[in-house]
Coordinates of C-alpha atoms in Angstrom, one line a residue:
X186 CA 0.6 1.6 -0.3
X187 CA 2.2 2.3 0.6
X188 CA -0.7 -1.9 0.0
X189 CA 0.0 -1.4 -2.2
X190 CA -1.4 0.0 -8.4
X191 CA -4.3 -1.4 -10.7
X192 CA -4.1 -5.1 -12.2
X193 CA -1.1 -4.4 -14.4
X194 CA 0.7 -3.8 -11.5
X195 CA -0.8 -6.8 -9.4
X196 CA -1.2 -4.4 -7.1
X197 CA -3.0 -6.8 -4.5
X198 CA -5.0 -4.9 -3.2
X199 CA -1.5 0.6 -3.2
X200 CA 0.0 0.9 -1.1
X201 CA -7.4 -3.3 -2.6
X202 CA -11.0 -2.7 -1.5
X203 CA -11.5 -2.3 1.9
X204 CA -13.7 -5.6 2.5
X205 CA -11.9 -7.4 -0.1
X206 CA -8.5 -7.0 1.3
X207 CA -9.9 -7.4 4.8
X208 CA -10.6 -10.5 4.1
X209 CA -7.3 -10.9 2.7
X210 CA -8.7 -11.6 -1.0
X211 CA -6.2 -12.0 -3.5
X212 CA -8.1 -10.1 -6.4
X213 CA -7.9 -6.7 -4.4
X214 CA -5.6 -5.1 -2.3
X215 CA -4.0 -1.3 -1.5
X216 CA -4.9 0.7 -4.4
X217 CA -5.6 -1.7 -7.7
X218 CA -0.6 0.0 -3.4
X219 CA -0.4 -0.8 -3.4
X220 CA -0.9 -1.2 -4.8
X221 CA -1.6 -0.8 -1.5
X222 CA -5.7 -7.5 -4.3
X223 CA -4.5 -10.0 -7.2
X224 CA -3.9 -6.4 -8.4
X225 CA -0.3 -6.6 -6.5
X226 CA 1.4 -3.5 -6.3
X227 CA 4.5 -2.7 -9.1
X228 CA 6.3 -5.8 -10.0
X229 CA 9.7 -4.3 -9.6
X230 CA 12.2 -6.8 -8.8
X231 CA 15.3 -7.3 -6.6
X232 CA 18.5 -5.3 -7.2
X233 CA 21.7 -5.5 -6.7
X234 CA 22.7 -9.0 -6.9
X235 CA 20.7 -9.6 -9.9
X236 CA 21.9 -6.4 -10.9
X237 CA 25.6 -7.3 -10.1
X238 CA 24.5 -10.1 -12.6
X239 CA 22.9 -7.5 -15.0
X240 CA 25.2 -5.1 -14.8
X241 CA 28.0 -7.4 -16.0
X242 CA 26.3 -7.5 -19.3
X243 CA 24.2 -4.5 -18.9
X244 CA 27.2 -1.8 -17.6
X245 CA 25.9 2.3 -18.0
X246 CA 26.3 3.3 -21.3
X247 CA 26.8 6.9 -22.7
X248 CA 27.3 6.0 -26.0
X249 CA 24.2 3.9 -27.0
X250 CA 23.3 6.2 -29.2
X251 CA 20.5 7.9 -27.5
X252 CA 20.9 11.6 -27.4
X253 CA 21.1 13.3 -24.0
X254 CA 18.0 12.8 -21.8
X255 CA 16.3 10.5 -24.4
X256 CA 14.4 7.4 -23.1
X257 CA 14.8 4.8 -25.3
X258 CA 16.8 2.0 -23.9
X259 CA 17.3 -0.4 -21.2
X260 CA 16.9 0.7 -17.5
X261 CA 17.5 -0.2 -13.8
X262 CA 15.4 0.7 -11.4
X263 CA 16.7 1.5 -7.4
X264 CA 15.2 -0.6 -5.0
X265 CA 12.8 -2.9 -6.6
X266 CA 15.1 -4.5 -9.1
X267 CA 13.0 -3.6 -11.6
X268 CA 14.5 -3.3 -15.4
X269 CA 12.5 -0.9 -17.5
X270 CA 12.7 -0.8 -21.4
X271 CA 11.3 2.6 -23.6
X272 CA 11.1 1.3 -27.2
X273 CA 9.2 3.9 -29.3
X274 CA 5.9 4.3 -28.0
X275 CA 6.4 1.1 -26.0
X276 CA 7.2 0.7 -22.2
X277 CA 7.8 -2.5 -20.3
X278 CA 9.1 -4.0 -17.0
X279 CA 11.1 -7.3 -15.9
X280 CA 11.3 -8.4 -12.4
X281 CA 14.6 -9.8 -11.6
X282 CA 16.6 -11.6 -9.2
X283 CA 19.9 -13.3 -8.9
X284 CA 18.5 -16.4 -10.7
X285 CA 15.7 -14.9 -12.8
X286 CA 14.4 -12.6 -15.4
X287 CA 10.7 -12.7 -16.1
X288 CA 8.2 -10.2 -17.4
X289 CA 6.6 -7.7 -15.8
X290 CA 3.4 -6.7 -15.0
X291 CA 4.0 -3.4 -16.3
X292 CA 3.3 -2.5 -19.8
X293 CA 2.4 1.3 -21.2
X294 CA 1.8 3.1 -24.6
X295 CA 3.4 6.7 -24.4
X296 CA -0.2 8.7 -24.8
X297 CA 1.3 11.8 -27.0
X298 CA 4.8 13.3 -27.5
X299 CA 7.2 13.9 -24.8
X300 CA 7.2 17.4 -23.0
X301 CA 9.6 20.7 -23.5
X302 CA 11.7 18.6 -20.6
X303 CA 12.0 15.0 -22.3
X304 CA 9.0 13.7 -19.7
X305 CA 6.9 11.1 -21.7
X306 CA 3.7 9.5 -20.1
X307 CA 2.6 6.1 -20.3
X308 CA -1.0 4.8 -20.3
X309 CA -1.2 1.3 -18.8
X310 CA -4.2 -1.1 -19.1
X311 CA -6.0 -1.5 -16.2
X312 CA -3.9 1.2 -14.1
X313 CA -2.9 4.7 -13.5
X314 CA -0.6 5.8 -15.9
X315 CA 2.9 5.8 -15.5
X316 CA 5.3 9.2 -16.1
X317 CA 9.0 8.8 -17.0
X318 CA 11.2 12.0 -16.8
X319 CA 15.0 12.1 -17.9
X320 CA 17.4 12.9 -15.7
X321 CA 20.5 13.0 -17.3
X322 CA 21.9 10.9 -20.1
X323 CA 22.0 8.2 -17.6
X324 CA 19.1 8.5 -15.1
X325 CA 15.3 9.2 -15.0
X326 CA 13.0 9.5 -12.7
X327 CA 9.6 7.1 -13.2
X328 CA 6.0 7.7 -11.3
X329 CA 2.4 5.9 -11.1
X330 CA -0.1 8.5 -10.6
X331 CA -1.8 6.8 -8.0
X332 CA 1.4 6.5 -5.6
X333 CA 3.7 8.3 -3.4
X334 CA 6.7 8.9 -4.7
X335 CA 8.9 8.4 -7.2
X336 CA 11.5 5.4 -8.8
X337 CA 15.4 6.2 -10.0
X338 CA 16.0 4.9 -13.3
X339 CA 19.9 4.5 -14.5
X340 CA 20.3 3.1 -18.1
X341 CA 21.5 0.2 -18.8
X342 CA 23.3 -1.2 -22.1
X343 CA 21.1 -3.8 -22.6
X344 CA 18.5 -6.8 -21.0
X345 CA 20.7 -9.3 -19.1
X346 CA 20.6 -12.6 -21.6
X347 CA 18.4 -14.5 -19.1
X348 CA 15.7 -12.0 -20.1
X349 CA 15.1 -13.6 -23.3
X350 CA 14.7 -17.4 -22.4
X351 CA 11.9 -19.2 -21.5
X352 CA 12.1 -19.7 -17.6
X353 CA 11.8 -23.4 -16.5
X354 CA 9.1 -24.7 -14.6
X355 CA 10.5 -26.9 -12.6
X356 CA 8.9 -26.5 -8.7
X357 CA 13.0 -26.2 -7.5
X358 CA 13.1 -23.3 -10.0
X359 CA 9.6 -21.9 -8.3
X360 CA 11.0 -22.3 -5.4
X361 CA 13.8 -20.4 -5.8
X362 CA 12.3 -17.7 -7.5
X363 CA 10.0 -17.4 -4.5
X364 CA 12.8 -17.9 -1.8
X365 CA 15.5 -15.6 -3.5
X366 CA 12.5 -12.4 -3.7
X367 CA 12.1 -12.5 -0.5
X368 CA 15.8 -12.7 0.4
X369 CA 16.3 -10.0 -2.1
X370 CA 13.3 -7.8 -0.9
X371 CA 11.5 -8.3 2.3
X372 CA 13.1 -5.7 4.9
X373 CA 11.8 -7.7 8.5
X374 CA 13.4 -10.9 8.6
X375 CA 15.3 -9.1 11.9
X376 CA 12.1 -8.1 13.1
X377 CA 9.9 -11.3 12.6
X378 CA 13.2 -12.8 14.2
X379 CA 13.2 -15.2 11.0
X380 CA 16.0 -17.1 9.5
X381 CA 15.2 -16.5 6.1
X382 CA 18.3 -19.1 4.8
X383 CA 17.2 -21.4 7.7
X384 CA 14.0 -21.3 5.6
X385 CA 15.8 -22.8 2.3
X386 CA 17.2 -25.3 4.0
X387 CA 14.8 -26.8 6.2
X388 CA 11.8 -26.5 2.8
X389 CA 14.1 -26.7 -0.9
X390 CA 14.5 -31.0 -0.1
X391 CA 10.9 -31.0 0.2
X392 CA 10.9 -29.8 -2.8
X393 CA 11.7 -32.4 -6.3
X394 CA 11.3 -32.6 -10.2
X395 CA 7.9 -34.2 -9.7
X396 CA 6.6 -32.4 -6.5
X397 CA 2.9 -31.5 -6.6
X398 CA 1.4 -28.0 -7.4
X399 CA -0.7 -28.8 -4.3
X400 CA 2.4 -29.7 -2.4
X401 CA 4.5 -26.7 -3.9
X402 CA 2.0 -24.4 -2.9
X403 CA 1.9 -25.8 1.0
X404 CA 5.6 -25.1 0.9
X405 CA 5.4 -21.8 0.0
X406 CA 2.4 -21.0 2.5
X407 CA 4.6 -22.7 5.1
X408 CA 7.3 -20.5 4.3
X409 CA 5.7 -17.2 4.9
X410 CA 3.0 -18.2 7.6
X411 CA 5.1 -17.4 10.7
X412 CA 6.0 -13.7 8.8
X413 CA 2.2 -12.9 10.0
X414 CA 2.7 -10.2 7.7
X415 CA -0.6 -9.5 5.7
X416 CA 1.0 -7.9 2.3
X417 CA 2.6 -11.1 1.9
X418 CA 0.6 -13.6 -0.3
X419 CA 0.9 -16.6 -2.7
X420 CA -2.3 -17.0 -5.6
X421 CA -2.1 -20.1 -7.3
X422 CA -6.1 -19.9 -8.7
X423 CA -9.1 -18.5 -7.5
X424 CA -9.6 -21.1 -5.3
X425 CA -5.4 -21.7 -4.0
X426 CA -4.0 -18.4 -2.3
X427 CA -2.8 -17.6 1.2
X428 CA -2.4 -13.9 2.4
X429 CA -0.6 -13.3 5.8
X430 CA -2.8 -11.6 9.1
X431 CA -1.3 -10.2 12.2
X432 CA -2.4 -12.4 14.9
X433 CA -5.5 -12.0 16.5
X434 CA -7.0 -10.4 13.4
X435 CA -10.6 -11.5 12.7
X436 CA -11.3 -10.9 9.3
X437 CA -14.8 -9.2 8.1
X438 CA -17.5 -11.7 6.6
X439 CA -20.4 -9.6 5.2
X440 CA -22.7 -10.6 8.6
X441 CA -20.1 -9.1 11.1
X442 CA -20.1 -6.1 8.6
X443 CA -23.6 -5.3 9.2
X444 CA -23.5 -5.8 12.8
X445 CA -20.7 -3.0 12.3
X446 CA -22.3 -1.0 10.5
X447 CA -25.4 -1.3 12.8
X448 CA -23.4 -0.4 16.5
X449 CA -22.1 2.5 13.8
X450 CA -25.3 3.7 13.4
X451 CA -26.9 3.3 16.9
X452 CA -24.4 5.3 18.4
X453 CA -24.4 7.9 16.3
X454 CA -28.4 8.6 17.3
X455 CA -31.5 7.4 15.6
X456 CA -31.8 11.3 13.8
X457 CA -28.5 11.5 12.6
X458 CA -28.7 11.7 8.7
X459 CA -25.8 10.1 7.3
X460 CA -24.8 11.0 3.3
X461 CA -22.6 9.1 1.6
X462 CA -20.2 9.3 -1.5
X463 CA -18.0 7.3 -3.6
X464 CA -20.1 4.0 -3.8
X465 CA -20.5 4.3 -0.4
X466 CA -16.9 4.1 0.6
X467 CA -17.4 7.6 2.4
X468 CA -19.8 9.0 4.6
X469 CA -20.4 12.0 6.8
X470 CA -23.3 12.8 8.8
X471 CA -23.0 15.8 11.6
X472 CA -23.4 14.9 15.5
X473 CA -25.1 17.3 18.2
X474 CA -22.6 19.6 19.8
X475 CA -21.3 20.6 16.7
X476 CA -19.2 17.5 16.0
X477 CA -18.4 15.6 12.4
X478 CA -18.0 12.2 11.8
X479 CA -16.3 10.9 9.1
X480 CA -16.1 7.7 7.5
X481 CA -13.3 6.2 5.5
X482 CA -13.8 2.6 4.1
X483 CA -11.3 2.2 1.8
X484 CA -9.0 4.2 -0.3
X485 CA -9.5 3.1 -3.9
X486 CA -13.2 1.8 -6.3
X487 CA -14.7 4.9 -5.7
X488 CA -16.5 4.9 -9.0
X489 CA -17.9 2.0 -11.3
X490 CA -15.3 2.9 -13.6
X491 CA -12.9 1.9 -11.2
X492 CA -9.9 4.2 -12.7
X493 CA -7.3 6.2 -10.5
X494 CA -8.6 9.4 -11.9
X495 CA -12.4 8.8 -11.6
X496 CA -11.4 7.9 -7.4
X497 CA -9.7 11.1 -7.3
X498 CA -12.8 13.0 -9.1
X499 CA -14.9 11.3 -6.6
X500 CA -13.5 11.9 -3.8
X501 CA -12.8 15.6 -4.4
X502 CA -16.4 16.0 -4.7
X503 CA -17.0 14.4 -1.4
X504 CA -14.3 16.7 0.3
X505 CA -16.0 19.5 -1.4
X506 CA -19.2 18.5 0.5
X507 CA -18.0 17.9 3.5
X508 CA -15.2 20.6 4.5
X509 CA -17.5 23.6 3.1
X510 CA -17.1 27.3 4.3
X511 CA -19.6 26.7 7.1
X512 CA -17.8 23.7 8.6
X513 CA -14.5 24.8 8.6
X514 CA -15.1 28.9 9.5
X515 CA -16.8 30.8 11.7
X516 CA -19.5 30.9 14.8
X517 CA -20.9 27.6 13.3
X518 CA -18.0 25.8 12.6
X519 CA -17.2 22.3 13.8
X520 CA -15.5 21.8 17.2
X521 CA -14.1 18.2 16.7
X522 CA -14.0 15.9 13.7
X523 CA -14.1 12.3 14.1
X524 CA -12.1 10.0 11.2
X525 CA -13.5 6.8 11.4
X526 CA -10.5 4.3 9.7
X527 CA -11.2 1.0 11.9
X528 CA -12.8 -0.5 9.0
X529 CA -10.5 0.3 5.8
X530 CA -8.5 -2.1 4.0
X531 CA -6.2 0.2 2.1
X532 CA -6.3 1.4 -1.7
X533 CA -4.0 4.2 -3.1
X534 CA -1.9 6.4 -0.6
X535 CA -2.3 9.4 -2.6
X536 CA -5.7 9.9 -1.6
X537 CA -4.9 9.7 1.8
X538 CA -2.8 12.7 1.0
X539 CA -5.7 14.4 -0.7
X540 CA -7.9 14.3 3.0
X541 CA -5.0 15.3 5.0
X542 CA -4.8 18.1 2.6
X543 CA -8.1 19.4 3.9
X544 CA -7.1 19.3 7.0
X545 CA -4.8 21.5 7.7
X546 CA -3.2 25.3 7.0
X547 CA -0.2 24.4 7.3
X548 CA 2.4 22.2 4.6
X549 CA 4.1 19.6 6.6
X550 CA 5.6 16.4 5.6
X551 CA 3.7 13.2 6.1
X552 CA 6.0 10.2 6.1
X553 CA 9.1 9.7 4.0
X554 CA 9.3 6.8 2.1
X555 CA 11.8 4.0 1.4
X556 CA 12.6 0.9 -0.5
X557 CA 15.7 -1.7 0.5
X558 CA 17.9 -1.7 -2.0
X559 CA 20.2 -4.3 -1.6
X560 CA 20.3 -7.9 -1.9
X561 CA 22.4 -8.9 0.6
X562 CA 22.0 -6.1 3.6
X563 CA 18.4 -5.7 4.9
X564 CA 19.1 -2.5 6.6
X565 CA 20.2 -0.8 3.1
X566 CA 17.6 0.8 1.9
X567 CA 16.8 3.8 -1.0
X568 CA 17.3 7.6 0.1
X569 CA 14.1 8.5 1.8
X570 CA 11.5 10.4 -0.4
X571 CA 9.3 13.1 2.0
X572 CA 5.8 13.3 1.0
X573 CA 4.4 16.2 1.6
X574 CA 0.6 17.3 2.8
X575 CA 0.1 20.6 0.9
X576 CA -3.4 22.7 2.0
X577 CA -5.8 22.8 0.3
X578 CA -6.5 26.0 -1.5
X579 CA -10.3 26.1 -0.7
X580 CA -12.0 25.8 2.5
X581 CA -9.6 23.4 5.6
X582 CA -10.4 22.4 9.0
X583 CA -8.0 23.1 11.2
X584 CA -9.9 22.4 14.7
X585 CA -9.3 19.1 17.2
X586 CA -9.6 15.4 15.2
X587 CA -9.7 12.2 16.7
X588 CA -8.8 9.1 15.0
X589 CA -10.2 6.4 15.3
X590 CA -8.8 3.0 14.7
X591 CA -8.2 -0.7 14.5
X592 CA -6.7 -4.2 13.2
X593 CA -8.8 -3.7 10.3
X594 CA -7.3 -0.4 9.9
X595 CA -4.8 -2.0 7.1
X596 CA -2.6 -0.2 4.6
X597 CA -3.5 2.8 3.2
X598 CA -5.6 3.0 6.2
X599 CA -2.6 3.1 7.9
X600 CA -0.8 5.7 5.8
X601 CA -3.1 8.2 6.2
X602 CA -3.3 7.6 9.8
X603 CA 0.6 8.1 9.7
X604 CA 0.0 11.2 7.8
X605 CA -2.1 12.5 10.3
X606 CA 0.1 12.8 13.0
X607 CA 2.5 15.3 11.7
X608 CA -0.6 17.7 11.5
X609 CA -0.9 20.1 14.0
X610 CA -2.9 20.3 16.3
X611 CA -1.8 15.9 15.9
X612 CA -5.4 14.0 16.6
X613 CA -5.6 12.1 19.2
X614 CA -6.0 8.3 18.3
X615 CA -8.5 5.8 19.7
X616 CA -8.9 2.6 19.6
X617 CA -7.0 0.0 18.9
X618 CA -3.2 -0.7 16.8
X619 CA -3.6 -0.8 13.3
X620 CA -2.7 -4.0 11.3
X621 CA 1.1 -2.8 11.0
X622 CA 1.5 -3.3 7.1
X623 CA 2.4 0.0 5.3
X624 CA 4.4 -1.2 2.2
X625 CA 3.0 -1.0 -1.2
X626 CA 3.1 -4.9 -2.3
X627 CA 5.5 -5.9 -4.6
X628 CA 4.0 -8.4 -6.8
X629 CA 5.8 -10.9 -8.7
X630 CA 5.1 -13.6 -11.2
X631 CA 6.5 -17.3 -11.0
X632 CA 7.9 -19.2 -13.6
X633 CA 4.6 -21.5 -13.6
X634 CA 2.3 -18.6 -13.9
X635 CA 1.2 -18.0 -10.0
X636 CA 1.7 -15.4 -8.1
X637 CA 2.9 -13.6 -5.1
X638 CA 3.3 -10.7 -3.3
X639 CA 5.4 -8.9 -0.6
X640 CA 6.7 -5.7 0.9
X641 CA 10.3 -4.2 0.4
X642 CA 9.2 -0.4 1.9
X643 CA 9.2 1.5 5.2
X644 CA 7.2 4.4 5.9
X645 CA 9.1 6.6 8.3
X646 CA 8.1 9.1 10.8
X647 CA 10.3 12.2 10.8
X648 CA 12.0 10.4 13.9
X649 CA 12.6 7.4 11.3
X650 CA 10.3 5.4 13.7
X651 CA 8.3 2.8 11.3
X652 CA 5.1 0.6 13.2
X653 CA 5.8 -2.1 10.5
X654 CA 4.3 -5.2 12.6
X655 CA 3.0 -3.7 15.5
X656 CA 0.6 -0.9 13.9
X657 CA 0.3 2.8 14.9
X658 CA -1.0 2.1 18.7
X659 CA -3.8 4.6 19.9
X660 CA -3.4 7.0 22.7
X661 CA -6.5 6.3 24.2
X662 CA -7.3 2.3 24.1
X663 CA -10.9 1.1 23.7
X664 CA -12.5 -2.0 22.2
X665 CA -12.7 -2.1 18.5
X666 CA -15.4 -4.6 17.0
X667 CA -15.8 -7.5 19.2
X668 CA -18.3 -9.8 19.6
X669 CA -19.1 -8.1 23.0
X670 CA -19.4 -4.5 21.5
X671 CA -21.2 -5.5 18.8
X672 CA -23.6 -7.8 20.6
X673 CA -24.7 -4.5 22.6
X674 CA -24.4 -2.0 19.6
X675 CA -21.7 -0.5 21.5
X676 CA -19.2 1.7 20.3
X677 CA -16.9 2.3 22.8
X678 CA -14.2 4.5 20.6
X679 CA -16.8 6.4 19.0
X680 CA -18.5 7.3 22.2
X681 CA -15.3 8.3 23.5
X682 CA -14.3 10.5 20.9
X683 CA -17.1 12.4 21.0
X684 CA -17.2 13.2 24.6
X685 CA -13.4 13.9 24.8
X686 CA -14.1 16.5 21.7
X687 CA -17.4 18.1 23.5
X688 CA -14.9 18.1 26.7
X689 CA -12.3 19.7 24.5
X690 CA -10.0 17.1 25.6
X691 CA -9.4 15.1 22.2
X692 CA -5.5 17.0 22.2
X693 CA -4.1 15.3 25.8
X694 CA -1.7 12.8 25.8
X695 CA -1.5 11.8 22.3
X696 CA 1.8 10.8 21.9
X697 CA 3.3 9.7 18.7

């Protein structure tokens, strides 16, 4: 996100636009998830504890009247601790922990009858629409369009009572809405080397019946600071939010931007004609020596429509001009590809797919994908969903790629550059480690209307390696962006990708 999907999801943006989540702006982020801002990804909610909870008044039921492999009714979801209710036309999600039930971002309108199979799909304002497909009598499957992926449902015999009341809005019942998602959710406590009940204790006295939203929101900043961990957030306005950055991260303003984009174009020669697509959130331009280059901003906003379908449309038609018959075949065909991601903030991880699709012969599996799934052990998680890179059934290019990469290379960014490296021949990456955030962000509601935002997913490699934190590092370390570069118009990776591909060297030592 995978990130990080559109509003309705608070997707924060799959699973944001590029610049927007760069600068860590709460009204964008992976995809509309997650997706990859204030767009957080699928408010799903904790499990199993609140489930132990829900599942006391809410036990599987086979005789709630609903025929075999109907809908209607009352669902849990596996590993977001998301409940899910199919009403007629109606869909609708709660987020839930061990001490609340709110609703969820998530609300759809069926858009026609079901299928032959039972399958019914949702339309949801302001995001990708949602397909649920039965499974049983007791289980379904549920997707969003614009991820990867797909959620187990199990029915449920009814909403937990806690559902139906008003939540208070007390900031020690914030709080511990706040504290107990996290607990519930967030897989890297181990890994930050955080104390998470530590946390609680040392922040919930500072917290009281008349505390301050000012002060309640400087506790809950405080709490996740130290996480550095930039898909995890707190929005309390427009002008009152806090999104985590790995350390060391510089985020984009737009006058560093155009210095970027001015070393960008000085090393790729005064003649080179550069076409872009997609609002400009891709660009190609070829290079002497028969080499591509590439350019990936961001995964998602592709169109002033700004719907899943229209980005997909778009960037199709981008693909189409870029990997023609020419390119990709014969005596004229490229003899290295540059994929520029140092700049990309992330959008919907599907898309990511849809590149890597072009760029290879070959189906192989990306990443697999999964969720923790219960409350109380972080190293529980969801039976890992492959997602696989199919070819596509046109023109590919199959030839030597180099990647190129960065700390701005955030999110979806990341998952494609993760998808990357099962292809074969793998590119070779330069550059610098990406960001290290790969979850689609789970966003949430408080009980006093804020918001906030977090991961609960792992992207593994097919050695179940994740680079949560550190980032995909780069075989072949250059400068990304600095002051230094930039004050030259230098581009050290880019220069060196294209002599190691006019060398024929861009396949040594890339390591995984």
């Amino acid at each position: 996100m995978s990130d990080s999907a559109r509003a309705a999801r608070r997707r924060v943006p799959s699973r944001q636009p590029a610049a927007a989540d760069l600068r860590n702006d709460p009204g964008a982020r992976r995809g509309r998830r997650r997706p990859r801002g204030a767009r957080l990804l699928l408010a799903a909610v904790a499990a199993a504890t609140a489930l132990t909870a829900a599942t006391a008044c809410a036990g599987p039921s086979r005789t709630a009247g609903a025929p075999g492999g109907s809908l209607a009714g009352v669902w849990r979801m596996d590993g977001y601790g998301t409940l899910v209710t199919i009403k007629g036309r109606s869909l609708r999600t709660y987020e839930t922990t061990a001490v609340s039930c709110l609703p969820g971002a998530v609300t759809g309108t069926r858009a026609g009858a079901p299928d032959p199979h039972g399958a019914s799909r949702f339309t949801v304002p302001d995001s990708a629409p949602v397909t649920v497909r039965p499974d049983g009598a007791d289980r379904a499957r549920l997707a969003f369009d614009d991820n990867v992926g797909r959620r187990t449902l199990h029915r449920v015999a009814a909403l937990p009572d806690r559902c139906g009341r008003r939540p208070s809005r007390d900031p020690r019942a914030v709080f511990d809405v706040f504290w107990q998602t996290f607990a519930e959710n967030y897989p890297f406590f181990r890994a930050k080397q955080t104390d998470w009940a530590a946390v609680r204790d040392r922040y919930r006295p500072r917290v009281t019946a008349r505390t301050t939203d000012a002060e309640l929101f400087t506790v809950l900043r405080e709490m996740i600071e130290p996480l550095h961990d930039a898909h995890t957030r707190v929005v309390a306005g427009p002008d009152r939010w806090f999104a985590g950055k790995r350390p060391g991260t510089v985020l984009p303003t737009p006058q560093s931007t155009a210095r970027i984009d001015k070393a960008i174009a000085a090393n790729l020669g005064s003649g080179t004609v550069q076409r872009h697509w997609a609002q400009g959130k891709l660009t190609y331009a070829d290079l002497p020596g028969r080499l591509g280059y590439f350019r990936v901003t961001q995964f998602a906003h592709y169109t002033a429509k700004d719907d899943y379908a229209g980005d997909v449309a778009a960037l199709d038609r981008a693909l189409d001009s870029v990997f023609t018959t020419a390119r990709t075949r014969g005596p004229a065909k490229l003899r290295g590809l540059i994929i520029d991601v140092r700049f990309n903030g992330g959008g919907a991880d599907p898309l990511g797919l849809r590149i890597a699709s072009r760029l290879t012969g070959h189906p192989y599996t990306a990443y697999r994908k999964q969720a923790r799934n219960d409350p109380r052990d972080a190293a529980a998680f969801t039976t890992p969903q492959p997602a696989p890179v199919r070819p596509h059934q046109g023109p590919v290019y199959t030839g030597p790629v180099a990647v190129l990469t960065g700390r701005l290379t955030i999110s979806a960014g990341e998952t494609f550059t993760q998808a990357l490296m099962g292809r074969s021949p793998a590119p070779l990456r330069i550059g610098e480690n990406t960001q290290g955030v790969f979850s689609d962000v789970l966003g949430r509601a408080l009980p006093n209307g804020w918001s906030f935002g977090l991961p609960n997913e792992e992207f593994l490699t097919p050695e179940g390696r994740t680079f949560d934190g550190t980032g995909i590092p780069p075989a072949v370390a250059t400068p990304v962006f600095t002051d230094e570069e930039l004050s030259g118009r230098r581009d050290s990776a880019l220069t060196r990708a294209r002599d190691l591909l006019t060398r024929g060297a861009a396949t040594a030592g890339q390591g995984r």
